[in-house]
PDB file of C-alpha atoms and ligand atoms in Angstrom:
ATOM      1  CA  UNK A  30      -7.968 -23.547   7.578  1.00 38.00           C
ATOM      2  CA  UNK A  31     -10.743 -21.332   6.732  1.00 45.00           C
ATOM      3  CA  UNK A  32      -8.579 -19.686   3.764  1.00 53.00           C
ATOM      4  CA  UNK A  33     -11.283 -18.474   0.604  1.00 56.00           C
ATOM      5  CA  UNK A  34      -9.538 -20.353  -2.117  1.00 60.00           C
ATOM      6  CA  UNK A  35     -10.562 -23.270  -0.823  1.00 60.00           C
ATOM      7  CA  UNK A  36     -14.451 -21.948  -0.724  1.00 67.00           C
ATOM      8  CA  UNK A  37     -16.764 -23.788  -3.488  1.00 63.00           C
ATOM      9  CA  UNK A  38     -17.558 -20.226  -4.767  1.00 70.00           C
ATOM     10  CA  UNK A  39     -14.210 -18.713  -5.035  1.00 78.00           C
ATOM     11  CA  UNK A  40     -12.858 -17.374  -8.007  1.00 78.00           C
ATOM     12  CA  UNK A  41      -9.492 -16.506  -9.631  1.00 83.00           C
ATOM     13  CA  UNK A  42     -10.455 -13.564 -11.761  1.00 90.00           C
ATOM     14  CA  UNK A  43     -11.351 -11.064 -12.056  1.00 97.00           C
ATOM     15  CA  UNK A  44      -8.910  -9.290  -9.709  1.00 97.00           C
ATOM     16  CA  UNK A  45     -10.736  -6.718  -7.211  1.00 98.00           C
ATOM     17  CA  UNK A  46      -8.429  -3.482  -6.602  1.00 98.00           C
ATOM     18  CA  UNK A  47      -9.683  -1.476  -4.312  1.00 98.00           C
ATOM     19  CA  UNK A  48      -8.645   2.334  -4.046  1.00 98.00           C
ATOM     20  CA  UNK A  49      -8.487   3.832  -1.047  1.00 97.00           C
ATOM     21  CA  UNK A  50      -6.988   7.016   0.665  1.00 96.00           C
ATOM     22  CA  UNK A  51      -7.363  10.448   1.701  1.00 95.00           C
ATOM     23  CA  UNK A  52      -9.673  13.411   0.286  1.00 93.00           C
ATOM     24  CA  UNK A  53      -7.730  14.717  -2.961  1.00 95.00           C
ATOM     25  CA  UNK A  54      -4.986  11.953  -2.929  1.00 97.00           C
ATOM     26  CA  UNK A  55      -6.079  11.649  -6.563  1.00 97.00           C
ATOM     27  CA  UNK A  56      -7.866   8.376  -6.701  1.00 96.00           C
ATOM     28  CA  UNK A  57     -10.585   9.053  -8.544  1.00 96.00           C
ATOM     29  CA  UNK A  58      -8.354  10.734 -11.295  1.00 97.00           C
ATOM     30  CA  UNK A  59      -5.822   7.266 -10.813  1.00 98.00           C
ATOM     31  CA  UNK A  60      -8.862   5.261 -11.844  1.00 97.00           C
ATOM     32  CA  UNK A  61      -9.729   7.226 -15.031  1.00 97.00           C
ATOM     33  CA  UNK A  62      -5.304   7.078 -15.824  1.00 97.00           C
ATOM     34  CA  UNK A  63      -5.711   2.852 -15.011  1.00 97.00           C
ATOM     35  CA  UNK A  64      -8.630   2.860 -17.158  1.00 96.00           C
ATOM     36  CA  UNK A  65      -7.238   4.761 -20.191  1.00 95.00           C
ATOM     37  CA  UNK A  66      -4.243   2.652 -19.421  1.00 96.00           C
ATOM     38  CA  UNK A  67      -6.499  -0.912 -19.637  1.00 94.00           C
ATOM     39  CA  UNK A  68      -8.055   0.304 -22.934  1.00 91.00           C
ATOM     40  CA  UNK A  69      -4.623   0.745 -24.684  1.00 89.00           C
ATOM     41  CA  UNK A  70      -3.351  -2.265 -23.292  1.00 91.00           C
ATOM     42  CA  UNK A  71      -6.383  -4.634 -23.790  1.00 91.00           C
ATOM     43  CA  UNK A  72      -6.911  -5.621 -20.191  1.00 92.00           C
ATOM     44  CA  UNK A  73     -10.517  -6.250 -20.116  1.00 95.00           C
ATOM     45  CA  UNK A  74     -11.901  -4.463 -16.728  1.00 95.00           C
ATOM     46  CA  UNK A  75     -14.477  -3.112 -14.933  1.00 97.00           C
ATOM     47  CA  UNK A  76     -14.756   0.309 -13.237  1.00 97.00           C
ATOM     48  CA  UNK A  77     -16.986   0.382  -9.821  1.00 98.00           C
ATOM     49  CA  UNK A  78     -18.051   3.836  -8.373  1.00 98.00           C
ATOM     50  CA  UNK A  79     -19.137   3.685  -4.686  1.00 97.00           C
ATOM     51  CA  UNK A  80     -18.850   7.610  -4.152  1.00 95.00           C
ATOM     52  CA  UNK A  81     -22.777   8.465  -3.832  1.00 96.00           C
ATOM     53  CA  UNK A  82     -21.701  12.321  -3.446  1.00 94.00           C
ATOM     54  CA  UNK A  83     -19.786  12.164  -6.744  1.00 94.00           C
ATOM     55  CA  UNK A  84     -20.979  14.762  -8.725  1.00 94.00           C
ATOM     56  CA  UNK A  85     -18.959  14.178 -12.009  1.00 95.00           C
ATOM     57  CA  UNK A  86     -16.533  10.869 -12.765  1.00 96.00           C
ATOM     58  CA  UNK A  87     -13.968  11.245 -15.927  1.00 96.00           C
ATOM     59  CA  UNK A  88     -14.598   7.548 -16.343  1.00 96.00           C
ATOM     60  CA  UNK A  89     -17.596   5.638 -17.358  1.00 96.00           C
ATOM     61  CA  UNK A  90     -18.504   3.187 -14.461  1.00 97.00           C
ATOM     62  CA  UNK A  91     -19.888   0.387 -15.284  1.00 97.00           C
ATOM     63  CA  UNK A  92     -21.546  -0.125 -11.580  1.00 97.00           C
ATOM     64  CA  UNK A  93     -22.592   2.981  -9.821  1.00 98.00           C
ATOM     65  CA  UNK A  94     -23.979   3.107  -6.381  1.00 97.00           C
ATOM     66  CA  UNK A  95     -25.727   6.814  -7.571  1.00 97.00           C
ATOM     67  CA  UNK A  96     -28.039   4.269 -10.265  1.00 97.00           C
ATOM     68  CA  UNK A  97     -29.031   2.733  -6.657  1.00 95.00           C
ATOM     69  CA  UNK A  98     -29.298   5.339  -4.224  1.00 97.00           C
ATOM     70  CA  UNK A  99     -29.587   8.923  -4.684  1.00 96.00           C
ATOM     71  CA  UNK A 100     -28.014  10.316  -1.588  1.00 95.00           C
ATOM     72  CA  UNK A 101     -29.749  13.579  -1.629  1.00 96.00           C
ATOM     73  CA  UNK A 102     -33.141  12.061  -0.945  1.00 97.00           C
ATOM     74  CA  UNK A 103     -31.352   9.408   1.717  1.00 97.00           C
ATOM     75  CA  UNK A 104     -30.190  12.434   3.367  1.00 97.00           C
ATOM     76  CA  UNK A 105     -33.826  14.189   3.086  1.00 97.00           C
ATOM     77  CA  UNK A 106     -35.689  11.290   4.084  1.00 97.00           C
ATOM     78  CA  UNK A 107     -33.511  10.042   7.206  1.00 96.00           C
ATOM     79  CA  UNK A 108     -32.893  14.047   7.994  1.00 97.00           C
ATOM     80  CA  UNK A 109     -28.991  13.575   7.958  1.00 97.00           C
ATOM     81  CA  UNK A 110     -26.340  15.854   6.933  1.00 95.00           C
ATOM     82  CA  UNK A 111     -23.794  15.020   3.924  1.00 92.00           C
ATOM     83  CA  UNK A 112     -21.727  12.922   5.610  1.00 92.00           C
ATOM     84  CA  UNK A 113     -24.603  10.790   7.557  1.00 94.00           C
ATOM     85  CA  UNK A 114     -26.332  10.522   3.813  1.00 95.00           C
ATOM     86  CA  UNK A 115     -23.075   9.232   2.068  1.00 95.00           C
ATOM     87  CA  UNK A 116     -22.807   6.914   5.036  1.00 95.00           C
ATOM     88  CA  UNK A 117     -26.098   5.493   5.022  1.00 96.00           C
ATOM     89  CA  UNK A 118     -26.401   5.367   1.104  1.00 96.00           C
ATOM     90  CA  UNK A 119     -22.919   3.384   0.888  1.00 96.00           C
ATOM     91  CA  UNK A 120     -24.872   1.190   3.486  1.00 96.00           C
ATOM     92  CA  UNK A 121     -28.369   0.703   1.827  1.00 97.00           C
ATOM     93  CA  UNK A 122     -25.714   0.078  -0.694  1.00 97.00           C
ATOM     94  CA  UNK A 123     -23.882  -3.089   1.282  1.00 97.00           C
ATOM     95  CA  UNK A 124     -27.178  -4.762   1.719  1.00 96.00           C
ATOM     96  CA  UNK A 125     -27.656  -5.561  -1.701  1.00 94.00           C
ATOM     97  CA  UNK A 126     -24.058  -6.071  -2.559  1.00 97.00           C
ATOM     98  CA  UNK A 127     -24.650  -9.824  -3.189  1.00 96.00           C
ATOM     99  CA  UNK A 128     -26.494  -8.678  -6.176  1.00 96.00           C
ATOM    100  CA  UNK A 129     -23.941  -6.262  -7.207  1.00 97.00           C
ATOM    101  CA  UNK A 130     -20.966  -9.911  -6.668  1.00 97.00           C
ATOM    102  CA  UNK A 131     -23.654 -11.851  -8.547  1.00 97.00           C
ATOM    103  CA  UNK A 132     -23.312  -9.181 -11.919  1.00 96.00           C
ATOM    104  CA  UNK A 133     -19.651  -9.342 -11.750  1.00 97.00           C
ATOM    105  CA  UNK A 134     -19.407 -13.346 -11.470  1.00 96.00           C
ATOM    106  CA  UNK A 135     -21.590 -13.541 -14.490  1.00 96.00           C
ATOM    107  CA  UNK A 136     -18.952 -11.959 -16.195  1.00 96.00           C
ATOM    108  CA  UNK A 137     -16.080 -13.609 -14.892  1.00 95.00           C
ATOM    109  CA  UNK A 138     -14.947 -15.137 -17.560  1.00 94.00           C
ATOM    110  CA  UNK A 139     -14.503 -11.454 -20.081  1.00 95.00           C
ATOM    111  CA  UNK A 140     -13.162  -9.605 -17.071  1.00 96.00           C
ATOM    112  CA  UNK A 141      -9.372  -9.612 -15.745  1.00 96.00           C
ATOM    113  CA  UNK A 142      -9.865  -6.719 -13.452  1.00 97.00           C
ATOM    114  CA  UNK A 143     -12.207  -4.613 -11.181  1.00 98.00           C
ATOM    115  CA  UNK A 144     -11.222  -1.161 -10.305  1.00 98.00           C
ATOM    116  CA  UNK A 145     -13.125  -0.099  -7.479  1.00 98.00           C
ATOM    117  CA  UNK A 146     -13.160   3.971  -6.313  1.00 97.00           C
ATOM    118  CA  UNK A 147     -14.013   4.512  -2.701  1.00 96.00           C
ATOM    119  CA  UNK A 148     -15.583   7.772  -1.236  1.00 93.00           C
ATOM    120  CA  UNK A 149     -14.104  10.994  -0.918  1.00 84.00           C
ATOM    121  CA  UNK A 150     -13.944  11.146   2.796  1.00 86.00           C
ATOM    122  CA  UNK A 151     -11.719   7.887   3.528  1.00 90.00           C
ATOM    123  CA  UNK A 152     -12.899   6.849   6.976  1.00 90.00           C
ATOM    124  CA  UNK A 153     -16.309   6.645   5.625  1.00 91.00           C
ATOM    125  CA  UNK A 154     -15.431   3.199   3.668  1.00 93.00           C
ATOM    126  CA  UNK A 155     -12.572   1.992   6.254  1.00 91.00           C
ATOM    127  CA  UNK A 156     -14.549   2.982   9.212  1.00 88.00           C
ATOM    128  CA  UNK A 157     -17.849   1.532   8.558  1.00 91.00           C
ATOM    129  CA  UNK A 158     -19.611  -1.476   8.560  1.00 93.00           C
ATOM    130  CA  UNK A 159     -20.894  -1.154   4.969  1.00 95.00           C
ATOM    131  CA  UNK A 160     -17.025  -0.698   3.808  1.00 96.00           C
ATOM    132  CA  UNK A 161     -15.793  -3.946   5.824  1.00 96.00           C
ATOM    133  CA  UNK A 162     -19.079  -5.741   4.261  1.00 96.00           C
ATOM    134  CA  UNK A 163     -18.049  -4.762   0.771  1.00 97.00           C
ATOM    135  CA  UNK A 164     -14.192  -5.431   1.143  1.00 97.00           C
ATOM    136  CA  UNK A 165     -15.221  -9.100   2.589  1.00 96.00           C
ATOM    137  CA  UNK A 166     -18.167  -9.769  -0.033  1.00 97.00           C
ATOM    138  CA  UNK A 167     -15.117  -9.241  -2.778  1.00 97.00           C
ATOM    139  CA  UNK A 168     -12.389 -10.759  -0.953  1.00 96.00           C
ATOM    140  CA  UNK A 169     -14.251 -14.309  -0.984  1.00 94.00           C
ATOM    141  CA  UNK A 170     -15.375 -14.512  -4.338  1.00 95.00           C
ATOM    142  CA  UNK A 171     -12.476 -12.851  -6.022  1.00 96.00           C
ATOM    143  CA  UNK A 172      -8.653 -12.099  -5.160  1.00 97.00           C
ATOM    144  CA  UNK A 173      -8.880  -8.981  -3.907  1.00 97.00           C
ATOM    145  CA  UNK A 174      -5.737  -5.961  -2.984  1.00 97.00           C
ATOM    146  CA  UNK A 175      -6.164  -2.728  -1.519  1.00 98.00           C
ATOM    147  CA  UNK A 176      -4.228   0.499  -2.753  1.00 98.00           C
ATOM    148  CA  UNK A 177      -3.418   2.886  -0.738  1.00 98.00           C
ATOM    149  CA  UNK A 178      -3.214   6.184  -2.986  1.00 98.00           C
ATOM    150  CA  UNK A 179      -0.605   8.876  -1.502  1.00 98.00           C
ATOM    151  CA  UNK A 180      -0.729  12.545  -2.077  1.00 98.00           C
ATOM    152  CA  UNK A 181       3.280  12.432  -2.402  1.00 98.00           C
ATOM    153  CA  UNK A 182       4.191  16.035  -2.742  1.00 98.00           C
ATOM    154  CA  UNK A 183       2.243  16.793   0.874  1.00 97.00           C
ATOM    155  CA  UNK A 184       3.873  13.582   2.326  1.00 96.00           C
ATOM    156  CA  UNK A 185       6.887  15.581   1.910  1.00 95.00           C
ATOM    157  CA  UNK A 186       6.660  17.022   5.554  1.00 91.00           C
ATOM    158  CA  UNK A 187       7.627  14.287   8.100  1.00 89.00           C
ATOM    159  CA  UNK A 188       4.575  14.311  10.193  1.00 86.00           C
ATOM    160  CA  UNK A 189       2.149  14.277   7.258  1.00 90.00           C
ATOM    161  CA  UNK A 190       3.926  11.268   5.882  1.00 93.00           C
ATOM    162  CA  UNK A 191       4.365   9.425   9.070  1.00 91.00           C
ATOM    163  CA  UNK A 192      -0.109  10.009   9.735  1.00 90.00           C
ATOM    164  CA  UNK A 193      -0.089   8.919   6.261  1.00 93.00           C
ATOM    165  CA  UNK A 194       1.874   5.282   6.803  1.00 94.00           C
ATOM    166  CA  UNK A 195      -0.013   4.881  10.144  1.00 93.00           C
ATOM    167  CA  UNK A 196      -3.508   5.290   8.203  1.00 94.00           C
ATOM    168  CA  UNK A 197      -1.887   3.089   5.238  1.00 95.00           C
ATOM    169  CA  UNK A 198      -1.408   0.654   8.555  1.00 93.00           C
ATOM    170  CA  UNK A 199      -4.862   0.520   9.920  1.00 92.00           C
ATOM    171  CA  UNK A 200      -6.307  -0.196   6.826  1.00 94.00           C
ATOM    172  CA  UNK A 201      -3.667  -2.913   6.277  1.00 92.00           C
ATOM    173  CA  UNK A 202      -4.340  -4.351   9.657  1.00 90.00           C
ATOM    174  CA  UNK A 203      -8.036  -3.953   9.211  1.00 91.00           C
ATOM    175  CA  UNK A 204      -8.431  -5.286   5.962  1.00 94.00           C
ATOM    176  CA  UNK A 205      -6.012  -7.865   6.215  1.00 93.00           C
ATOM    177  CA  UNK A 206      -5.882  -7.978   2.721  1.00 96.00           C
ATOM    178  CA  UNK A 207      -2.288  -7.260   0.207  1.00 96.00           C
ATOM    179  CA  UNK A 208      -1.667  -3.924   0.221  1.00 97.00           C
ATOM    180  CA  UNK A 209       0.088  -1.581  -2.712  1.00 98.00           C
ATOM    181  CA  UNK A 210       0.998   2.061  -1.512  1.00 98.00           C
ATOM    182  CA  UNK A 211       0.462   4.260  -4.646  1.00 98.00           C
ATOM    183  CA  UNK A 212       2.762   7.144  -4.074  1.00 98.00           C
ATOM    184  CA  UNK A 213       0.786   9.798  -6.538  1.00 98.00           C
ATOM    185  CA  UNK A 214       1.293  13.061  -8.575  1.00 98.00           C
ATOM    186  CA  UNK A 215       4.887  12.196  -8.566  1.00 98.00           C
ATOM    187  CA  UNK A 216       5.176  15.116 -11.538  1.00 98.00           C
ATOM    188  CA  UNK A 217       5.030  17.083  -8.791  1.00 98.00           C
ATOM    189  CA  UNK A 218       7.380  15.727  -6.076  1.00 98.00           C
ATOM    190  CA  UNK A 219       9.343  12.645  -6.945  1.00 98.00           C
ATOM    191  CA  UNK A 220       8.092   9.809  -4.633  1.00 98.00           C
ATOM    192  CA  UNK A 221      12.249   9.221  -3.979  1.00 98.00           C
ATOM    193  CA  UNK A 222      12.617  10.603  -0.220  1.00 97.00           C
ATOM    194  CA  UNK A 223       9.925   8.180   0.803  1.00 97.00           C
ATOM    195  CA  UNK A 224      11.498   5.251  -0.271  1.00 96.00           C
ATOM    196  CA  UNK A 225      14.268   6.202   1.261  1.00 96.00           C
ATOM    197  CA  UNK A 226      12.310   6.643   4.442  1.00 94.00           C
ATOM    198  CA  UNK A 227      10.642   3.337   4.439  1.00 95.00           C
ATOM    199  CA  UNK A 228      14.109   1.534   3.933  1.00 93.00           C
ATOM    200  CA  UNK A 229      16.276   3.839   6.142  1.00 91.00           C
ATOM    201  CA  UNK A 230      14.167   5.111   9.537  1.00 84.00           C
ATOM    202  CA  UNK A 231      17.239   6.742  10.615  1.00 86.00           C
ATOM    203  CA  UNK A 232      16.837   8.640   7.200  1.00 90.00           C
ATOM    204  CA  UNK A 233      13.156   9.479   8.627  1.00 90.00           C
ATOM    205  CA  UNK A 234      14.343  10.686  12.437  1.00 85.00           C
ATOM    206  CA  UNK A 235      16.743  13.168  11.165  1.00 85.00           C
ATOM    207  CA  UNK A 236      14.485  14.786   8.697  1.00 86.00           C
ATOM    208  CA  UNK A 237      11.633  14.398  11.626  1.00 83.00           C
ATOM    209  CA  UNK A 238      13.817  15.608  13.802  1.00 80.00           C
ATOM    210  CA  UNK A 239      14.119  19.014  12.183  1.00 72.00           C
ATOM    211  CA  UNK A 240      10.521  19.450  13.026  1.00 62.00           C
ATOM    212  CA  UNK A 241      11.136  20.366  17.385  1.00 61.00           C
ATOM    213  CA  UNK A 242       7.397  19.630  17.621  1.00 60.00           C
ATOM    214  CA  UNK A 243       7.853  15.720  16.773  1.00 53.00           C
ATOM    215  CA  UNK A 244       9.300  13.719  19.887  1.00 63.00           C
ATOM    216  CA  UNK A 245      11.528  11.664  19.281  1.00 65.00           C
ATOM    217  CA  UNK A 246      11.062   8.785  20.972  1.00 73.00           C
ATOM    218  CA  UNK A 247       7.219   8.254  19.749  1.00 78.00           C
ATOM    219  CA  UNK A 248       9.382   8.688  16.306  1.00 74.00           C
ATOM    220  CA  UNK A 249      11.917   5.907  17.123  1.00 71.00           C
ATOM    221  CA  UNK A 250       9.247   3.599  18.508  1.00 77.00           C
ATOM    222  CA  UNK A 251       6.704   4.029  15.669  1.00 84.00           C
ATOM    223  CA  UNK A 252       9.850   3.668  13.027  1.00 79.00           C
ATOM    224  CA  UNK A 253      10.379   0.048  14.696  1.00 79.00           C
ATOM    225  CA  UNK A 254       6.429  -0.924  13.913  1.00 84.00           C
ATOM    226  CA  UNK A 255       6.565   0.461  10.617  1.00 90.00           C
ATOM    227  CA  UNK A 256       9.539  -0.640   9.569  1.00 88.00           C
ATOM    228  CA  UNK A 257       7.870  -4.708  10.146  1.00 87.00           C
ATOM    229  CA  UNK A 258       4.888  -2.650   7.978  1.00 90.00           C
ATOM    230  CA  UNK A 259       6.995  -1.554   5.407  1.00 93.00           C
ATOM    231  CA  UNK A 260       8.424  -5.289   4.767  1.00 88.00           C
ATOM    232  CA  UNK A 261       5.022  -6.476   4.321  1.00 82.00           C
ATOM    233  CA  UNK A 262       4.069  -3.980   1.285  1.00 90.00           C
ATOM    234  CA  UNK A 263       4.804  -3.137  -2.114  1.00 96.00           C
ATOM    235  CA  UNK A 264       5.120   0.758  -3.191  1.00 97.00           C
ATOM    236  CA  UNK A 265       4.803   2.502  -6.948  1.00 98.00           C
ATOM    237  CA  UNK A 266       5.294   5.887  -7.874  1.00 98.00           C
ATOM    238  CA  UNK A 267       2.645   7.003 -10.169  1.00 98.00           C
ATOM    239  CA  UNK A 268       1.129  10.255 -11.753  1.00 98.00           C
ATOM    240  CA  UNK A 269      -2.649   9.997 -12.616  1.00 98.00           C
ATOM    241  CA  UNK A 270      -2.037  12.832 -14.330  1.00 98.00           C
ATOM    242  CA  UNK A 271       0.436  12.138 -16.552  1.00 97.00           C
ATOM    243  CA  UNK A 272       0.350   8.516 -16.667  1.00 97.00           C
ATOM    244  CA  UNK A 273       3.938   7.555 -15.241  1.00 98.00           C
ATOM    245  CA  UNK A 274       3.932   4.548 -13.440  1.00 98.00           C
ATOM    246  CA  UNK A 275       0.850   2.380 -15.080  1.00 97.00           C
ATOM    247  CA  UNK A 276       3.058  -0.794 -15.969  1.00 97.00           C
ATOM    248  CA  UNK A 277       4.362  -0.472 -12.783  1.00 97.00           C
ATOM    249  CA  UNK A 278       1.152  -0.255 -10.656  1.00 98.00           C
ATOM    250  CA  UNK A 279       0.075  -3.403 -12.933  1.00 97.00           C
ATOM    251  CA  UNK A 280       3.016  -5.337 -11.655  1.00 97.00           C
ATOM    252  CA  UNK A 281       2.409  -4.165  -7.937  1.00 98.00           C
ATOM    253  CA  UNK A 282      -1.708  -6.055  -8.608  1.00 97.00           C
ATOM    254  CA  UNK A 283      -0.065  -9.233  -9.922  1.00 96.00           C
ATOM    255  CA  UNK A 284       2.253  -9.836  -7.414  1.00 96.00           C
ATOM    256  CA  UNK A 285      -0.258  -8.758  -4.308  1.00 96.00           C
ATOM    257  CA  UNK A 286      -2.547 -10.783  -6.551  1.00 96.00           C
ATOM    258  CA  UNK A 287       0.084 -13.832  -5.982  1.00 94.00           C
ATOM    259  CA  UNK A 288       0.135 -13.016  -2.864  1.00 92.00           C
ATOM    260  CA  UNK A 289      -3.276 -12.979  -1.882  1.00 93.00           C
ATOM    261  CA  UNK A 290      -3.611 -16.624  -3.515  1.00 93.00           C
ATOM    262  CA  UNK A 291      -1.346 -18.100  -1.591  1.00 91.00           C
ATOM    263  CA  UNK A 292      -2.418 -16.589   1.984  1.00 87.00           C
ATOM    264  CA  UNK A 293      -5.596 -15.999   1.805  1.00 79.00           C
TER     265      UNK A 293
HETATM  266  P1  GDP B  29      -9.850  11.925  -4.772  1.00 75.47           P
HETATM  267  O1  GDP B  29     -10.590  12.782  -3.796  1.00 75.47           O
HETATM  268  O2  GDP B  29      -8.864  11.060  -4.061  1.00 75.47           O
HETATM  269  O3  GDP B  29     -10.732  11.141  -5.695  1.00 75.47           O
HETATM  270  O4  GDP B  29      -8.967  12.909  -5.670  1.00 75.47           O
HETATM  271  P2  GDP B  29      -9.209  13.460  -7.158  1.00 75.47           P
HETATM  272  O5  GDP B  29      -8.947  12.391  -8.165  1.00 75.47           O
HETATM  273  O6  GDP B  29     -10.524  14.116  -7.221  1.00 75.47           O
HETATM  274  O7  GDP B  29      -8.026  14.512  -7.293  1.00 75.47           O
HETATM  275  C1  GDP B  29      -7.858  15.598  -6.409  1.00 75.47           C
HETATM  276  C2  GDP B  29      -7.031  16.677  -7.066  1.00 75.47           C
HETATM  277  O8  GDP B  29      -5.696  16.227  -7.296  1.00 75.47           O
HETATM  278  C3  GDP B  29      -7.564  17.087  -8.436  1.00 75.47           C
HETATM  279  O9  GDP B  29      -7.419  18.478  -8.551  1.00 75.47           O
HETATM  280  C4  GDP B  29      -6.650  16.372  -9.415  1.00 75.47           C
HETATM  281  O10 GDP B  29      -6.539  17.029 -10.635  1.00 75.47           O
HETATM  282  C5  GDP B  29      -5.345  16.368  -8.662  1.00 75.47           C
HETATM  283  N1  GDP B  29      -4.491  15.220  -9.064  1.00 75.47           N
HETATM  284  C6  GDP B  29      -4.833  13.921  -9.045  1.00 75.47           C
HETATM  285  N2  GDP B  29      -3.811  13.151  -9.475  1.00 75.47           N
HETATM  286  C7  GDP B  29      -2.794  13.983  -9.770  1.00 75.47           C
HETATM  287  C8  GDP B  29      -1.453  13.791 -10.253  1.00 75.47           C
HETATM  288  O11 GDP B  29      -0.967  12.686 -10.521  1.00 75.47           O
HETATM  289  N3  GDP B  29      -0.700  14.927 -10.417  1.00 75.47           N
HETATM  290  C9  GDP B  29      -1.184  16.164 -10.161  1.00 75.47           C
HETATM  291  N4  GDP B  29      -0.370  17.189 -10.360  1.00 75.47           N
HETATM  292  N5  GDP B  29      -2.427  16.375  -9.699  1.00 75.47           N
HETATM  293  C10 GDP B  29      -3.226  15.316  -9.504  1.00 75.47           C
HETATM  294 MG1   MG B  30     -12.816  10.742  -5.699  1.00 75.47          MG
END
């Protein structure tokens, strides 16, 4: 088989977790929580910003695309907008990402973990060619999961939850990497109904079917695709803001990391 583990350059740690999901799920705030949470702990990790637009980060990374490319001038000197200059600095970025592998394998050995925060505007890592370099450049040197971070309290309505499990989905199909939904800012809304949901999809049609714009039938046939999703992913409830949910996040990464070893 062509699996990585059996590649001459493969590695067992550090552990690559790579956050993804929508604008203002919270993932860059989850990141600074898991890092706080790593400190007190004494998990030895590494934090990896690939957000060129970034202006501020609550965490210290210790690799920063902004050190490499300064997106303003990328947009100046190619003439693009802000989304065509994140896009092409995350992929002057990619080119040199061997480099950027190369710094993290040279410190193997002290690291257990490498949290990885994506850019704002999701489809611009899981829809490019730069994001699908980076996610394979990690994912055969190092085990490597994806989270999928949730804004739970707007998941709440039906339809926003179901484009929510069908993104979660693509990226899972895509990636083909473990996947950990990370049902966030669960102070707000506990993350509860969705479970429920995932494990009951006649539990999902009658609170969908409240909604008379939803048909029913797309309903009943998407519930049968996700529900062979749902079987194939692990889900936490976590609050980056007031750090419920850490040890259980933690768990999620060694079992997908388990996971990953054995299929991948
Ligand atoms: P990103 O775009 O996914 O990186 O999202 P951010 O981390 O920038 O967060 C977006 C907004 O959600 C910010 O206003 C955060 O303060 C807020 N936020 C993030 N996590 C939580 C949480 O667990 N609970 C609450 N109540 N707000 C949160
Ligand atoms: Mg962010």
């Amino acid at each position: 088989s062509s699996s990585v583990n059996g590649s001459p350059n493969f590695r067992r740690k550090p552990v690559i977790i790579i956050v993804v999901g929508m604008a203002g799920s919270g993932k860059t705030t989850l990141l600074h929580r898991l890092v706080c949470h790593t400190h007190l702990k004494n998990i030895r990790g590494y934090v990896m910003n690939l957000d060129p637009a970034v202006m501020t980060l609550p965490y210290a990374a210790n690799i920063d695309v902004r050190d490499t490319v300064k997106y303003k001038e990328v947009m100046k000197q190619f003439n693009l907008g802000p989304n065509g200059g994140i896009l092409t600095s995350l992929n002057l970025f990619a080119t040199k990402f061997d480099e950027v592998i190369s710094v993290i394998e040279r410190r193997a050995d002290q690291l257990d973990y490498v949290l990885v925060d994506t850019p704002g505007q999701i489809e611009i890592f899981t829809w490019s060619a730069s994001g699908a370099i980076i996610t394979e450049a990690f994912a055969s040197t190092f085990p490597t999961v994806v989270t999928y971070v949730i804004d739970t309290p707007r998941s709440e309505d039906p339809t926003t939850f179901m484009s929510n499990m069908l993104y979660a989905c693509s990226i899972l199909y895509k990636t083909r990497l473990p996947l950990i939904l990370t049902f966030n800012k669960i102070d707000v809304a506990a993350h509860q109904f969705a479970l429920e949901w995932m494990k009951d999809f006649e539990a999902f049609q009658a609170a969908a079917s409240s909604d008379n714009s939803y048909t029913s039938t797309l309903t009943q046939s998407l519930s049968l695709v996700l529900d062979e999703f749902y079987n194939n992913l692990k889900s936490v409830g976590v609050s980056a803001v007031s750090g419920v949910g850490m040890e259980a996040f933690f768990k999620a990464v060694e079992a997908s990391t388990e996971e990953y070893m054995e299929n991948y």
